Amino acid sequence: MSMVVGFAFASEYVFRGALVGLSYGLLALGIVLVFRSSNIINFAHGEIGLFAAAAFVKFVGVWGIPYWIGFFMALTCGAAAGAVSEVVLVRRLRNAPRLMSVVATLGFGQVLAFWANVIQGNGSTVLGFPKPSGFPTFKYKSFFVSQPFMAILILSPLVMVAIASFLRFSRIGIGIRAAAANPEAARMAGLPPGRMSAITWSFAGALSTYTALMVIPALGTAFQGTTNAPGLLLRALTVAAIARFTSIPITLAAGVAVGVVESIFQFNYTNGGPIEVLLFGVAIVALVAQQAGRGRAARRDNWSALQPWAPLTSRLAKHPVIGRLGPISAFVCLAGAILYGLIASNESATVGIQFFFVALLGLSVYLLTGIAGQLSLGQVGIAALGAAVALRWQNGLGELVSSLVIAGLVGAAISAILGVPALRVRGLMVAVTTLGFAIATRSWLSRQSWVMGGGLSRSDPVLFGVDLATNKRFYWFALFVVLVLFVVVRNISTSGFGRSLIALRDNEDQARAMVIRSARATMTVYALAGFIAGTAGALYASSVSRIDPDTFKVDDSIAVTAYTVLGGLGLIAGPFLGAAWNTFLPRLQLDSLGFLATSFGWLILLLYVPSGLSGLIAPLRRQLIERIAGRGALELDPEPDPADQLTNRPIRLGLSSASEIDSAVNQSSVLLKVSGISKRFGGVVACDDISFEVFHGETLGLIGPNGAGKTTLFEILGGFTGADQGTVLFDSIDVTGLRPEQRAQLGLVRSFQDAPLFGTLTVCDTIRLAHERQHPSSLVGALMGARSRERLVATSADDLIDLMGLSSYARKQIADLSTGTRRITELACLVAMKPKLLLLDEPASGIAQRETEALGELLQSIKRHLSTTIILIEHDIPMVRSIADRILAMDSGRLITIGTPADVLAHPQVVESYLGSNSIAIERSGLGS
């Protein structure tokens, strides 16, 4: 035995940990394969293995089936459970955000855990778990290598080799890898991605089962505290995070490393608690170490699927009753809460306080997940620490209100730390750290003497001399706290800061191009959500006589997220609907409703109504509106022809008037200077020593065949991709190392192909968002509900909407617009931003030829109106020739030539590599003459 940094190391425990780690690696491999195939983290992965293990006990221990026959039957059960989760859950929710699939796996995991307990009778015992026979045993120092450990030692390497061979050489294995790398290419090759995904999920289910069957008998009673699925899942997720959810060899090696570390910790700490903290820390480090922006190539989530109903039309929004349905509904609910408090007994007031606690946690999830798109499974863990801080503060100073504020600030700090990985990776991966935090808090952190220890008792809460010891009195204080925080969240969701969060959720690249500071907004929303969760924990702790570490369970964190999603993430009322479902429905003691309250019940509901309970009330809302305003009131007016809109736009803008600013090219003033830009992706040269200058007031066309490097050059100019070498000077400022939002703030603004914008924002809100460069939103103003800045921005946005002919679409969501109308909306945003240099990426993409001709005139008018400079990528040569002062031609990452349109389009290499036939290409749209 040796000592290293205060830890005792024994080779036998390293050996023991390596054996267990082999199984952890295989368990994590299932998560990695699923993530690669579906871009989803399966949070039911641990429960699948434990469910099949329970069936295995029934097969072998009860029915007397021979061990190895039962072993393969159990593997079949696990594989079937994995396939069911993909076919029934993930595939059905494929048009909803991936978040919904993850929540569905959480519910499916709870269903499997329930049935595992039913099958096994007592899900916590492992004493009677069948052990593999026929393997030799030996003793290595103090470690007795039993038959289960020998089974791991012999079988796990064979399984690894078999998996590697299967994935590398078998047709199905090749199909799995192909479908994960490029679904469309796999489909064209005759390998349906859906079928390959189902096979992958079943394969992962079998791996989870194998791990359970190996590890449970090997560790025996010592494993009793960690056989629960969250603990097993944490180990697998940590290993997968180290492997960045992609590398199979690193996954297997990291599994061994985690097993060794766990074994050494168990040798040094008999309670094993610190291992959970260590795994949580490793997961954070692994995610933070990932390359920033790694998820940019992943598909964008369709958050519109979670909206229970479309925004009201402009006419209905101005209706004195219909336009105020939200505030009226909130007032009715508040009146109901007041009435409940007046007639409630002390016992029913306790139920009401529990409802408030769950609703506040739901509000934190709504803010973080529903608005910002970040999945958190650690809100109850934050609430637990907030509760401990509040009770210690109250017991020391006897002050109720300040204890809630302090608890909220502690929650904000913790949540901000948990959100650090979100600066590197967005979305589902961040859930790994929050789940790890919840597990580490319950298993170790909250049990420390300086947190909760064995438990904390409260002193009687007093508010301004009024004793709130009875819950009937405390109910009114809790209602006030909930009302204040509800108003704050509502203020945020309707402010410029709220629009920024939604924009980052829907399309982060586009948001950053509109000067939205992603890092600042992300950390802020994590802190705000943590403040609400910490306050919720303090409120709950102040209402009960005593709390202990078991008061706040890991399953509760999962349940809070699930019930908030059930209520509806697209509506601020969703957390309250979910909290009511969680709190009141089980107390009705009706069999059918009791079934609905279970995980199986709400899982079925989410599969058919992804927008949750909010979606269920949508028909009632529609009937109410039609009863008030008349049948057909919610129908939208037909959309005009986009070509007519584009054709009329320069006239409607009035940009040909004498008020236009002359934007003649000033060749003595360089606005953009690009020097020696090079970029490689592996062995592919995307840009090779590109240098050029752009003058004030100039329009520079950028042409070249597909793969020429045009988009990569735009990515570098916009700051979305870093160059391997070279510099970019904008307006005499070196912006080479600046982020996209920093460049946009300086006036270097980029557009994107097809004008994707933000699917769930309306046209009006999108144009208001574009004012962030000229009129940045204030967080303090958002929290307080200040409207002066909002009124200024609204007036400017309304003017632009009218000038651009978008009045009929002002309250339509971007996802419901045609490409042409989205393009007009994008141009309105660009006018609002007032850029100095505008990077236009194929503005004519996706629109008809007649629209393209009108678009060129509109771009010229906007350029003169803003006195801006333009660089545009465009394949429509007549359009480029008609509006460009100069053209830069590229091919294979290199600059061919730059000069006047006539000179460049006549260049022999341009004709050969891009145009093919000069006359055919130039005359395509009839503008060549």
Tab-separated table of C-alpha atoms in Angstrom, residues 142-442:
chain	number	residue	atom	x	y	z
A	142	SER	CA	-6.703	-9.070	-0.114
A	143	PHE	CA	-9.076	-9.056	-3.091
A	144	PHE	CA	-10.951	-12.279	-3.681
A	145	VAL	CA	-11.746	-12.506	-7.388
A	146	SER	CA	-15.084	-14.261	-7.248
A	147	GLN	CA	-16.897	-15.890	-10.135
A	148	PRO	CA	-18.856	-12.700	-10.977
A	149	PHE	CA	-15.604	-10.736	-11.190
A	150	MET	CA	-14.036	-13.479	-13.288
A	151	ALA	CA	-17.048	-13.300	-15.598
A	152	ILE	CA	-16.372	-9.592	-16.073
A	153	LEU	CA	-12.664	-10.203	-16.603
A	154	ILE	CA	-13.264	-12.844	-19.259
A	155	LEU	CA	-16.491	-11.741	-20.935
A	156	SER	CA	-16.135	-7.947	-21.070
A	157	PRO	CA	-13.038	-7.901	-23.316
A	158	LEU	CA	-14.742	-10.443	-25.583
A	159	VAL	CA	-17.851	-8.241	-25.721
A	160	MET	CA	-15.702	-5.221	-26.590
A	161	VAL	CA	-13.995	-7.067	-29.431
A	162	ALA	CA	-17.340	-8.354	-30.671
A	163	ILE	CA	-18.829	-4.854	-30.636
A	164	ALA	CA	-15.858	-3.361	-32.471
A	165	SER	CA	-16.010	-6.101	-35.101
A	166	PHE	CA	-19.771	-5.758	-35.425
A	167	LEU	CA	-19.630	-2.003	-35.969
A	168	ARG	CA	-16.668	-2.191	-38.317
A	169	PHE	CA	-17.420	-5.176	-40.515
A	170	SER	CA	-21.109	-6.154	-40.370
A	171	ARG	CA	-23.610	-4.553	-42.719
A	172	ILE	CA	-25.827	-3.475	-39.838
A	173	GLY	CA	-22.864	-2.085	-37.924
A	174	ILE	CA	-21.713	-0.115	-40.959
A	175	GLY	CA	-25.298	1.077	-41.390
A	176	ILE	CA	-25.425	2.259	-37.785
A	177	ARG	CA	-22.249	4.282	-38.216
A	178	ALA	CA	-23.351	5.629	-41.588
A	179	ALA	CA	-26.773	6.694	-40.337
A	180	ALA	CA	-25.169	8.440	-37.369
A	181	ALA	CA	-22.682	10.313	-39.554
A	182	ASN	CA	-25.048	11.317	-42.396
A	183	PRO	CA	-28.711	10.233	-42.227
A	184	GLU	CA	-29.566	11.510	-45.713
A	185	ALA	CA	-26.631	9.736	-47.342
A	186	ALA	CA	-27.504	6.541	-45.465
A	187	ARG	CA	-31.091	6.740	-46.700
A	188	MET	CA	-29.924	7.155	-50.292
A	189	ALA	CA	-27.699	4.115	-49.817
A	190	GLY	CA	-30.701	2.009	-48.832
A	191	LEU	CA	-30.099	2.156	-45.069
A	192	PRO	CA	-33.194	3.730	-43.459
A	193	PRO	CA	-31.963	5.898	-40.561
A	194	GLY	CA	-35.093	5.083	-38.551
A	195	ARG	CA	-34.401	1.358	-38.684
A	196	MET	CA	-30.730	1.871	-37.900
A	197	SER	CA	-31.675	4.092	-34.950
A	198	ALA	CA	-34.049	1.439	-33.544
A	199	ILE	CA	-31.319	-1.184	-33.830
A	200	THR	CA	-28.880	1.162	-32.065
A	201	TRP	CA	-31.289	1.747	-29.195
A	202	SER	CA	-31.915	-1.977	-28.800
A	203	PHE	CA	-28.162	-2.562	-28.894
A	204	ALA	CA	-27.738	0.035	-26.143
A	205	GLY	CA	-30.474	-1.628	-24.093
A	206	ALA	CA	-28.631	-4.926	-24.291
A	207	LEU	CA	-25.409	-3.237	-23.138
A	208	SER	CA	-27.211	-1.683	-20.161
A	209	THR	CA	-28.582	-5.095	-19.276
A	210	TYR	CA	-25.170	-6.730	-19.569
A	211	THR	CA	-23.693	-4.155	-17.194
A	212	ALA	CA	-26.427	-4.720	-14.611
A	213	LEU	CA	-26.098	-8.502	-14.807
A	214	MET	CA	-22.336	-8.288	-14.345
A	215	VAL	CA	-21.951	-5.504	-11.783
A	216	ILE	CA	-24.795	-6.271	-9.355
A	217	PRO	CA	-23.610	-9.769	-8.340
A	218	ALA	CA	-19.956	-8.699	-8.435
A	219	LEU	CA	-20.374	-5.855	-5.963
A	220	GLY	CA	-23.186	-7.495	-4.001
A	221	THR	CA	-24.414	-5.697	-0.892
A	222	ALA	CA	-21.655	-3.068	-1.252
A	223	PHE	CA	-23.437	-1.977	-4.404
A	224	GLN	CA	-26.811	-1.671	-2.705
A	225	GLY	CA	-26.623	2.103	-2.335
A	226	THR	CA	-25.672	2.662	-5.973
A	227	THR	CA	-27.844	0.174	-7.824
A	228	ASN	CA	-30.433	2.923	-8.134
A	229	ALA	CA	-30.641	4.107	-11.705
A	230	PRO	CA	-29.552	7.745	-11.149
A	231	GLY	CA	-26.264	6.657	-9.560
A	232	LEU	CA	-25.590	4.127	-12.299
A	233	LEU	CA	-26.580	6.658	-14.941
A	234	LEU	CA	-24.249	9.288	-13.472
A	235	ARG	CA	-21.279	6.973	-13.942
A	236	ALA	CA	-22.240	6.264	-17.532
A	237	LEU	CA	-22.863	9.934	-18.325
A	238	THR	CA	-19.537	10.972	-16.803
A	239	VAL	CA	-17.722	8.422	-18.934
A	240	ALA	CA	-19.652	9.536	-22.031
A	241	ALA	CA	-18.862	13.197	-21.287
A	242	ILE	CA	-15.144	12.390	-21.078
A	243	ALA	CA	-15.491	10.759	-24.511
A	244	ARG	CA	-17.429	13.819	-25.759
A	245	PHE	CA	-20.322	11.474	-26.573
A	246	THR	CA	-18.528	10.419	-29.760
A	247	SER	CA	-15.367	8.327	-29.305
A	248	ILE	CA	-15.894	4.614	-28.645
A	249	PRO	CA	-12.259	3.836	-27.650
A	250	ILE	CA	-12.154	6.772	-25.222
A	251	THR	CA	-15.496	5.652	-23.794
A	252	LEU	CA	-14.160	2.211	-22.935
A	253	ALA	CA	-10.893	3.585	-21.511
A	254	ALA	CA	-12.717	6.243	-19.474
A	255	GLY	CA	-15.021	3.573	-18.069
A	256	VAL	CA	-12.019	1.705	-16.670
A	257	ALA	CA	-10.615	4.944	-15.232
A	258	VAL	CA	-13.899	5.795	-13.508
A	259	GLY	CA	-14.115	2.298	-12.073
A	260	VAL	CA	-10.582	2.556	-10.658
A	261	VAL	CA	-11.239	5.978	-9.121
A	262	GLU	CA	-14.482	4.748	-7.584
A	263	SER	CA	-12.764	1.713	-6.079
A	264	ILE	CA	-9.971	3.829	-4.566
A	265	PHE	CA	-12.486	6.257	-3.086
A	266	GLN	CA	-14.460	3.400	-1.581
A	267	PHE	CA	-11.234	2.079	-0.075
A	268	ASN	CA	-10.510	5.499	1.507
A	269	TYR	CA	-14.078	6.542	2.323
A	270	THR	CA	-16.277	3.777	3.617
A	271	ASN	CA	-19.470	5.718	2.864
A	272	GLY	CA	-18.383	6.248	-0.748
A	273	GLY	CA	-20.064	9.697	-0.780
A	274	PRO	CA	-17.241	11.776	-2.269
A	275	ILE	CA	-17.222	9.687	-5.446
A	276	GLU	CA	-20.509	11.317	-6.473
A	277	VAL	CA	-18.973	14.758	-5.980
A	278	LEU	CA	-15.890	13.740	-7.938
A	279	LEU	CA	-17.960	12.387	-10.837
A	280	PHE	CA	-19.970	15.609	-10.882
A	281	GLY	CA	-16.756	17.645	-11.040
A	282	VAL	CA	-15.282	15.446	-13.763
A	283	ALA	CA	-18.443	15.844	-15.855
A	284	ILE	CA	-18.222	19.647	-15.606
A	285	VAL	CA	-14.539	19.675	-16.550
A	286	ALA	CA	-15.150	17.274	-19.447
A	287	LEU	CA	-17.911	19.445	-20.906
A	288	VAL	CA	-16.070	22.734	-20.365
A	289	ALA	CA	-13.034	21.245	-22.108
A	290	GLN	CA	-15.056	20.596	-25.235
A	291	GLN	CA	-14.608	22.811	-28.249
A	292	ALA	CA	-16.918	25.826	-28.115
A	293	GLY	CA	-19.804	25.785	-30.532
A	294	ARG	CA	-19.483	22.069	-31.117
A	295	GLY	CA	-23.193	21.621	-31.577
A	296	ARG	CA	-23.631	24.096	-34.460
A	297	ALA	CA	-24.003	21.392	-37.068
A	298	ALA	CA	-26.824	19.669	-35.205
A	299	ARG	CA	-30.389	20.161	-36.349
A	300	ARG	CA	-32.294	23.110	-34.920
A	301	ASP	CA	-35.122	22.155	-32.632
A	302	ASN	CA	-38.675	22.943	-33.660
A	303	TRP	CA	-39.790	24.858	-30.573
A	304	SER	CA	-42.999	25.828	-32.364
A	305	ALA	CA	-44.272	22.332	-31.585
A	306	LEU	CA	-44.469	23.296	-27.899
A	307	GLN	CA	-46.573	26.410	-28.500
A	308	PRO	CA	-50.158	25.577	-27.447
A	309	TRP	CA	-51.623	28.129	-29.847
A	310	ALA	CA	-50.567	30.733	-32.385
A	311	PRO	CA	-50.365	34.412	-31.388
A	312	LEU	CA	-53.519	36.438	-31.803
A	313	THR	CA	-53.937	38.418	-34.989
A	314	SER	CA	-53.391	42.161	-34.754
A	315	ARG	CA	-57.148	42.771	-34.863
A	316	LEU	CA	-57.924	40.346	-32.036
A	317	ALA	CA	-54.991	41.566	-29.965
A	318	LYS	CA	-56.645	44.996	-29.871
A	319	HIS	CA	-59.994	43.562	-28.737
A	320	PRO	CA	-60.789	44.844	-25.192
A	321	VAL	CA	-61.536	41.329	-23.877
A	322	ILE	CA	-59.729	38.880	-26.159
A	323	GLY	CA	-56.520	40.889	-26.078
A	324	ARG	CA	-56.539	40.655	-22.272
A	325	LEU	CA	-57.414	36.983	-21.850
A	326	GLY	CA	-54.042	36.317	-20.254
A	327	PRO	CA	-54.313	38.944	-17.495
A	328	ILE	CA	-57.972	38.058	-16.951
A	329	SER	CA	-57.099	34.380	-16.521
A	330	ALA	CA	-54.289	35.289	-14.113
A	331	PHE	CA	-56.680	37.452	-12.079
A	332	VAL	CA	-59.230	34.623	-11.897
A	333	CYS	CA	-56.531	32.197	-10.708
A	334	LEU	CA	-55.353	34.707	-8.098
A	335	ALA	CA	-58.933	35.102	-6.865
A	336	GLY	CA	-59.177	31.330	-6.621
A	337	ALA	CA	-55.947	31.155	-4.595
A	338	ILE	CA	-57.267	33.847	-2.233
A	339	LEU	CA	-60.566	32.006	-1.817
A	340	TYR	CA	-58.671	28.753	-1.156
A	341	GLY	CA	-56.691	30.472	1.579
A	342	LEU	CA	-59.836	31.847	3.197
A	343	ILE	CA	-61.598	28.491	3.463
A	344	ALA	CA	-58.532	26.254	3.929
A	345	SER	CA	-57.821	24.334	7.088
A	346	ASN	CA	-54.276	24.125	8.384
A	347	GLU	CA	-53.890	20.761	6.611
A	348	SER	CA	-55.187	21.989	3.271
A	349	ALA	CA	-53.051	25.129	3.621
A	350	THR	CA	-50.063	22.773	3.847
A	351	VAL	CA	-51.102	21.276	0.513
A	352	GLY	CA	-51.362	24.770	-0.929
A	353	ILE	CA	-47.837	25.623	0.231
A	354	GLN	CA	-46.557	22.425	-1.362
A	355	PHE	CA	-48.263	23.529	-4.580
A	356	PHE	CA	-46.503	26.892	-4.369
A	357	PHE	CA	-43.154	25.157	-3.832
A	358	VAL	CA	-43.571	22.959	-6.903
A	359	ALA	CA	-44.885	25.902	-8.942
A	360	LEU	CA	-41.862	28.056	-8.071
A	361	LEU	CA	-39.498	25.274	-9.059
A	362	GLY	CA	-41.530	24.948	-12.241
A	363	LEU	CA	-41.127	28.676	-12.900
A	364	SER	CA	-37.353	28.259	-12.649
A	365	VAL	CA	-37.545	25.376	-15.148
A	366	TYR	CA	-39.823	27.425	-17.425
A	367	LEU	CA	-37.345	30.302	-17.422
A	368	LEU	CA	-34.318	28.100	-17.995
A	369	THR	CA	-35.821	25.497	-20.313
A	370	GLY	CA	-38.986	26.928	-21.825
A	371	ILE	CA	-37.473	30.324	-22.655
A	372	ALA	CA	-33.720	29.692	-22.826
A	373	GLY	CA	-33.790	26.070	-24.062
A	374	GLN	CA	-31.401	24.735	-21.393
A	375	LEU	CA	-32.379	21.452	-19.714
A	376	SER	CA	-31.765	21.310	-15.966
A	377	LEU	CA	-32.340	18.314	-13.695
A	378	GLY	CA	-30.849	19.931	-10.605
A	379	GLN	CA	-33.408	22.500	-9.470
A	380	VAL	CA	-34.416	20.495	-6.391
A	381	GLY	CA	-30.739	20.192	-5.436
A	382	ILE	CA	-30.472	23.993	-5.571
A	383	ALA	CA	-33.667	24.238	-3.524
A	384	ALA	CA	-32.161	21.890	-0.912
A	385	LEU	CA	-29.130	24.115	-0.378
A	386	GLY	CA	-31.330	27.208	-0.387
A	387	ALA	CA	-33.460	25.599	2.326
A	388	ALA	CA	-30.417	24.855	4.476
A	389	VAL	CA	-29.082	28.401	4.118
A	390	ALA	CA	-32.477	29.920	4.942
A	391	LEU	CA	-32.989	27.878	8.117
A	392	ARG	CA	-29.505	28.621	9.384
A	393	TRP	CA	-30.086	32.329	8.709
A	394	GLN	CA	-33.480	32.316	10.390
A	395	ASN	CA	-32.258	30.354	13.389
A	396	GLY	CA	-29.402	32.800	13.787
A	397	LEU	CA	-31.116	36.141	13.097
A	398	GLY	CA	-34.788	35.224	13.205
A	399	GLU	CA	-35.501	37.163	9.982
A	400	LEU	CA	-37.789	35.591	7.358
A	401	VAL	CA	-37.659	37.867	4.318
A	402	SER	CA	-33.879	38.302	4.249
A	403	SER	CA	-33.439	34.545	4.624
A	404	LEU	CA	-35.352	34.017	1.369
A	405	VAL	CA	-33.233	36.637	-0.384
A	406	ILE	CA	-29.977	35.089	0.876
A	407	ALA	CA	-31.172	31.622	-0.139
A	408	GLY	CA	-32.041	32.980	-3.577
A	409	LEU	CA	-28.602	34.534	-4.002
A	410	VAL	CA	-26.926	31.271	-2.985
A	411	GLY	CA	-29.116	29.440	-5.493
A	412	ALA	CA	-28.182	31.972	-8.187
A	413	ALA	CA	-24.459	31.446	-7.544
A	414	ILE	CA	-24.765	27.647	-7.624
A	415	SER	CA	-26.869	27.682	-10.767
A	416	ALA	CA	-24.416	30.011	-12.518
A	417	ILE	CA	-21.617	27.534	-11.776
A	418	LEU	CA	-23.743	24.704	-13.157
A	419	GLY	CA	-24.316	26.787	-16.273
A	420	VAL	CA	-20.623	27.224	-17.091
A	421	PRO	CA	-20.600	24.198	-19.451
A	422	ALA	CA	-23.432	25.875	-21.391
A	423	LEU	CA	-20.870	28.410	-22.590
A	424	ARG	CA	-19.161	25.594	-24.475
A	425	VAL	CA	-22.004	23.223	-25.355
A	426	ARG	CA	-25.712	23.936	-25.470
A	427	GLY	CA	-28.787	21.899	-24.770
A	428	LEU	CA	-28.921	18.323	-23.605
A	429	MET	CA	-25.297	17.799	-22.587
A	430	VAL	CA	-25.630	20.420	-19.855
A	431	ALA	CA	-28.245	18.192	-18.205
A	432	VAL	CA	-25.382	15.850	-17.318
A	433	THR	CA	-23.888	18.333	-14.854
A	434	THR	CA	-27.222	19.271	-13.305
A	435	LEU	CA	-28.137	15.624	-12.728
A	436	GLY	CA	-24.690	15.014	-11.267
A	437	PHE	CA	-25.173	17.988	-8.973
A	438	ALA	CA	-28.545	16.666	-7.759
A	439	ILE	CA	-27.058	13.253	-6.998
A	440	ALA	CA	-23.938	14.685	-5.329
A	441	THR	CA	-26.035	17.058	-3.217
A	442	ARG	CA	-28.259	14.331	-1.828
